[in-house]
């Protein structure tokens, strides 16, 4: 476990890690339901609209996450956008600690993330609570049009 390292990727170095990161994040792109393609995520990372976090196990990237700041009228939060990786319970603790620190350093009031029901088991022990479920209905003509 000592070999695990969580790191924010400076956008100018995205090309050094993208070949490893793209397939990891690509597993979560389906949850965007056509709102994003991988090229859109790449572009937002380059423009620092999304922040790319990676988990290294030695020299291998085993997980990746993107975040962004969401400014509500009364609060600012760090939002988790896309997540992929293997053995989440192995790197959950250092990732959550790093994200919480990053959020506080950037004057955020908290963190938020949407995800599958199973994330309650992963995040619940750290004080995260499921506040709502997102349901959606897409109009067929708009999806294919």
C-alpha positions as a Python dict, from the first residue, in 0.01 Angstrom:
ca = {
    (1, 'X'): (0, 0, 0),
    (2, 'X'): (297, 231, 51),
    (3, 'X'): (344, 245, -326),
    (4, 'X'): (4, 411, -379),
    (5, 'X'): (14, 776, -468),
    (6, 'X'): (-276, 1010, -548),
    (7, 'X'): (-178, 1292, -778),
    (8, 'X'): (-342, 1586, -950),
    (9, 'X'): (-227, 1597, -1311),
    (10, 'X'): (-118, 1937, -1434),
    (11, 'X'): (-306, 1995, -1762),
    (12, 'X'): (19, 2057, -1949),
    (13, 'X'): (116, 1693, -1876),
    (14, 'X'): (-214, 1533, -1982),
    (15, 'X'): (-59, 1378, -2292),
    (16, 'X'): (188, 1185, -2076),
    (17, 'X'): (-89, 994, -1897),
    (18, 'X'): (-388, 1006, -2131),
    (19, 'X'): (-322, 672, -2302),
    (20, 'X'): (-346, 501, -1962),
    (21, 'X'): (-624, 721, -1824),
    (22, 'X'): (-862, 716, -2121),
    (23, 'X'): (-963, 348, -2092),
    (24, 'X'): (-998, 380, -1714),
    (25, 'X'): (-1231, 680, -1734),
    (26, 'X'): (-1395, 533, -2044),
    (27, 'X'): (-1565, 275, -1825),
    (28, 'X'): (-1768, 552, -1661),
    (29, 'X'): (-1856, 747, -1977),
    (30, 'X'): (-2175, 544, -2022),
    (31, 'X'): (-2321, 712, -1714),
    (32, 'X'): (-2307, 1042, -1905),
    (33, 'X'): (-2574, 911, -2145),
    (34, 'X'): (-2440, 1106, -2441),
    (35, 'X'): (-2369, 1427, -2250),
    (36, 'X'): (-1994, 1369, -2284),
    (37, 'X'): (-1753, 1185, -2507),
    (38, 'X'): (-1396, 1118, -2403),
    (39, 'X'): (-1272, 1403, -2625),
    (40, 'X'): (-1494, 1643, -2427),
    (41, 'X'): (-1346, 1529, -2098),
    (42, 'X'): (-996, 1563, -2242),
    (43, 'X'): (-1070, 1918, -2358),
    (44, 'X'): (-1212, 2019, -2020),
    (45, 'X'): (-907, 1876, -1842),
    (46, 'X'): (-673, 2067, -2074),
    (47, 'X'): (-871, 2387, -2000),
    (48, 'X'): (-876, 2302, -1624),
    (49, 'X'): (-1255, 2299, -1621),
    (50, 'X'): (-1218, 1947, -1485),
    (51, 'X'): (-927, 1833, -1270),
    (52, 'X'): (-769, 1497, -1343),
    (53, 'X'): (-663, 1285, -1046),
    (54, 'X'): (-476, 959, -1085),
    (55, 'X'): (-378, 684, -844),
    (56, 'X'): (-40, 531, -908),
    (57, 'X'): (57, 187, -781),
    (58, 'X'): (429, 212, -838),
    (59, 'X'): (447, 335, -1198),
    (60, 'X'): (109, 198, -1310),
    (61, 'X'): (-208, 409, -1302),
    (62, 'X'): (-478, 200, -1138),
    (63, 'X'): (-751, 464, -1103),
    (64, 'X'): (-857, 801, -1236),
    (65, 'X'): (-1113, 1059, -1129),
    (66, 'X'): (-1219, 1398, -1257),
    (67, 'X'): (-1353, 1676, -1041),
    (68, 'X'): (-1471, 2030, -1096),
    (69, 'X'): (-1578, 2322, -884),
    (70, 'X'): (-1950, 2389, -874),
    (71, 'X'): (-2053, 2735, -763),
    (72, 'X'): (-2406, 2746, -627),
    (73, 'X'): (-2555, 3078, -519),
    (74, 'X'): (-2477, 3007, -153),
    (75, 'X'): (-2207, 2738, -161),
    (76, 'X'): (-1907, 2615, -353),
    (77, 'X'): (-1841, 2242, -374),
    (78, 'X'): (-1593, 2008, -532),
    (79, 'X'): (-1791, 1776, -757),
    (80, 'X'): (-1677, 1431, -861),
    (81, 'X'): (-1754, 1378, -1229),
    (82, 'X'): (-1602, 1061, -1375),
    (83, 'X'): (-1437, 776, -1188),
    (84, 'X'): (-1279, 451, -1293),
    (85, 'X'): (-1030, 208, -1155),
    (86, 'X'): (-965, -123, -994),
    (87, 'X'): (-976, -219, -626),
    (88, 'X'): (-1140, 103, -506),
    (89, 'X'): (-1125, 1, -141),
    (90, 'X'): (-746, -4, -168),
    (91, 'X'): (-713, 362, -274),
    (92, 'X'): (-1039, 509, -140),
    (93, 'X'): (-884, 643, 182),
    (94, 'X'): (-595, 838, 30),
    (95, 'X'): (-817, 965, -254),
    (96, 'X'): (-1088, 1095, -20),
    (97, 'X'): (-830, 1256, 209),
    (98, 'X'): (-665, 1426, -89),
    (99, 'X'): (-996, 1549, -234),
    (100, 'X'): (-1113, 1684, 99),
    (101, 'X'): (-786, 1872, 143),
    (102, 'X'): (-805, 2009, -214),
    (103, 'X'): (-1164, 2123, -156),
    (104, 'X'): (-1074, 2302, 169),
    (105, 'X'): (-766, 2462, 9),
    (106, 'X'): (-996, 2601, -262),
    (107, 'X'): (-1255, 2742, -19),
    (108, 'X'): (-1519, 2478, -90),
    (109, 'X'): (-1803, 2417, 153),
    (110, 'X'): (-1805, 2044, 79),
    (111, 'X'): (-1789, 1768, -178),
    (112, 'X'): (-2053, 1603, -393),
    (113, 'X'): (-2063, 1310, -631),
    (114, 'X'): (-2322, 1127, -830),
    (115, 'X'): (-2284, 756, -879),
    (116, 'X'): (-2433, 410, -853),
    (117, 'X'): (-2613, 293, -540),
    (118, 'X'): (-2308, 86, -450),
    (119, 'X'): (-2111, 399, -371),
    (120, 'X'): (-2300, 427, -43),
    (121, 'X'): (-2089, 133, 84),
    (122, 'X'): (-1771, 304, -33),
    (123, 'X'): (-1844, 658, 87),
    (124, 'X'): (-2083, 605, 381),
    (125, 'X'): (-1810, 523, 634),
    (126, 'X'): (-1663, 869, 569),
    (127, 'X'): (-1977, 1063, 649),
    (128, 'X'): (-2115, 1086, 296),
    (129, 'X'): (-2492, 1052, 279),
    (130, 'X'): (-2707, 970, -23),
    (131, 'X'): (-2924, 1280, -53),
    (132, 'X'): (-3107, 1208, -375),
    (133, 'X'): (-3123, 980, -672),
    (134, 'X'): (-3103, 1119, -1023),
    (135, 'X'): (-3370, 993, -1261),
    (136, 'X'): (-3378, 1100, -1620),
    (137, 'X'): (-3589, 1071, -1929),
    (138, 'X'): (-3433, 1164, -2259),
    (139, 'X'): (-3639, 1250, -2563),
    (140, 'X'): (-3562, 1004, -2840),
    (141, 'X'): (-3570, 1265, -3115),
    (142, 'X'): (-3319, 1483, -2927),
    (143, 'X'): (-3087, 1191, -2842),
    (144, 'X'): (-3060, 1072, -3201),
    (145, 'X'): (-3106, 1409, -3366),
}
